[in-house]
mmCIF file of C-alpha atoms in Angstrom:
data_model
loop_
_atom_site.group_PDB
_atom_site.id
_atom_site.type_symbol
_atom_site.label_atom_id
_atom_site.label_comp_id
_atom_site.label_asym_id
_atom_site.label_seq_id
_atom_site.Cartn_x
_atom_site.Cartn_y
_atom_site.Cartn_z
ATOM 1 C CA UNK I 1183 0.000 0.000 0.000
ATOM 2 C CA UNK I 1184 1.596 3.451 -1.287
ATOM 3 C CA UNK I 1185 0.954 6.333 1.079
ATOM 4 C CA UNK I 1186 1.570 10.109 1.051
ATOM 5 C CA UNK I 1187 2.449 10.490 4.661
ATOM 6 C CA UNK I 1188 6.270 12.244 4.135
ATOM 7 C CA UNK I 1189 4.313 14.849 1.696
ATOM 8 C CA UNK I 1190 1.727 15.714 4.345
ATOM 9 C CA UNK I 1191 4.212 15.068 7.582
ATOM 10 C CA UNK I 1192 6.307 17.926 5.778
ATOM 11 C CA UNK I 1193 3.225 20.273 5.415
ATOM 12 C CA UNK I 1194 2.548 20.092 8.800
ATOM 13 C CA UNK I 1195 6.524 20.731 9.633
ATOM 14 C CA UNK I 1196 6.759 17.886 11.392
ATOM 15 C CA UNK I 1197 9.975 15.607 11.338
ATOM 16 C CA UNK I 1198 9.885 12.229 11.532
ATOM 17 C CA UNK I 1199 10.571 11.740 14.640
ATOM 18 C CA UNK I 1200 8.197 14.376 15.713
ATOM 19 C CA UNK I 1201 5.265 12.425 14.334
ATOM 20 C CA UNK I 1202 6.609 9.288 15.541
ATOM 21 C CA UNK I 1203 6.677 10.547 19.200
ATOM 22 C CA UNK I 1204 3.244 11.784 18.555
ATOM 23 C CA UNK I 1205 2.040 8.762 17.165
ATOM 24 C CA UNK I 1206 3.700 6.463 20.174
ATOM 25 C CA UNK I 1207 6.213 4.672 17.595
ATOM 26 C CA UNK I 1208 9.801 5.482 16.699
ATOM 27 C CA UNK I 1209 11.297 6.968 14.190
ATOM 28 C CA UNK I 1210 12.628 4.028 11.953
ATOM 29 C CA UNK I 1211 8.828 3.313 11.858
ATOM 30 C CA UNK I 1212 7.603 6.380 10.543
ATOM 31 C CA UNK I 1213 10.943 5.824 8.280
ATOM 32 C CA UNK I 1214 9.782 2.283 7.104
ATOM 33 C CA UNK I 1215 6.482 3.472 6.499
ATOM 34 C CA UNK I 1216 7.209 6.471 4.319
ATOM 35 C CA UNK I 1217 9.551 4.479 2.289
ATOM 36 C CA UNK I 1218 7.115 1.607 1.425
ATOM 37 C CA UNK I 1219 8.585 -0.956 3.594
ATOM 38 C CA UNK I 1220 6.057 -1.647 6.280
ATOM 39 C CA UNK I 1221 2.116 -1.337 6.591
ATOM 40 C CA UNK I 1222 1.154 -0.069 9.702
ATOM 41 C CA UNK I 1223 -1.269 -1.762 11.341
ATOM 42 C CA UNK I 1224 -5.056 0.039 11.453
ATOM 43 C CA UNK I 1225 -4.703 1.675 14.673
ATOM 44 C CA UNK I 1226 -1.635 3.732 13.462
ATOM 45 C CA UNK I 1227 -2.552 4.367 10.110
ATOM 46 C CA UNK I 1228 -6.120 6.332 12.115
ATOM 47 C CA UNK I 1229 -3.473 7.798 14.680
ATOM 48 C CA UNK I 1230 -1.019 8.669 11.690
ATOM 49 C CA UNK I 1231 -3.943 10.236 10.000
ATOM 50 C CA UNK I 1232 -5.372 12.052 12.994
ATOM 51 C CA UNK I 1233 -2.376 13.765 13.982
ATOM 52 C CA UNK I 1234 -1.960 14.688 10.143
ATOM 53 C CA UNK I 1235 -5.154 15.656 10.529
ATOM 54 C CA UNK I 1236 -5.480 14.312 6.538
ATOM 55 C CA UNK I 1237 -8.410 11.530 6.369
ATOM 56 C CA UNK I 1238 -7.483 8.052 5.534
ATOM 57 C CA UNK I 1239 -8.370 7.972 2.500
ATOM 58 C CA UNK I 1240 -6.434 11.044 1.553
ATOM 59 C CA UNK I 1241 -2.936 9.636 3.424
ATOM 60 C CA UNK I 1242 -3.193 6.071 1.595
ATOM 61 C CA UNK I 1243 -3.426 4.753 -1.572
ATOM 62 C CA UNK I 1244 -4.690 0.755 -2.179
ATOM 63 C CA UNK I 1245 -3.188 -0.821 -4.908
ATOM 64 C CA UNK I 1246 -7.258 -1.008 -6.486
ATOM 65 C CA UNK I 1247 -7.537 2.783 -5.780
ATOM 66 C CA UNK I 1248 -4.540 3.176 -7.906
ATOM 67 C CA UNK I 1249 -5.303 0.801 -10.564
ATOM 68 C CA UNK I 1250 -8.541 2.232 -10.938
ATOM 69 C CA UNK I 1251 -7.188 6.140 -11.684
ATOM 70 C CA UNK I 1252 -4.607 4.500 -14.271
#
């Protein structure tokens, strides 16, 4: 699952480690995330979101979603 969190994490002026801290996770998390390496689980993706304060749907992009606006 392809996200935008880096694009609206650097809106917001937040670094990652900023957001992680807010979001109870570290860094390298955040990191892993951004970088397509790790799915958060649902809990963080909402809190992720929340503190964005971008909805869901906005933050992360489903492989269908994608396909579909090819």
């Amino acid at each position: 699952m392809e996200n935008r969190i880096k694009e609206y994490r650097e809106k917001s002026s937040f670094s990652q480690g900023k957001l992680a801290e807010l979001c109870n996770v570290s860094r390298q998390t955040i990191n892993a995330i951004e970088n397509n390496k790790y799915d958060p689980s649902l809990q963080l993706a909402f809190d992720i979101a929340r503190t964005l304060g971008v909805a869901m749907e906005d933050l992360f992009i489903s492989e269908n979603r994608r396909e579909r606006n090819e």
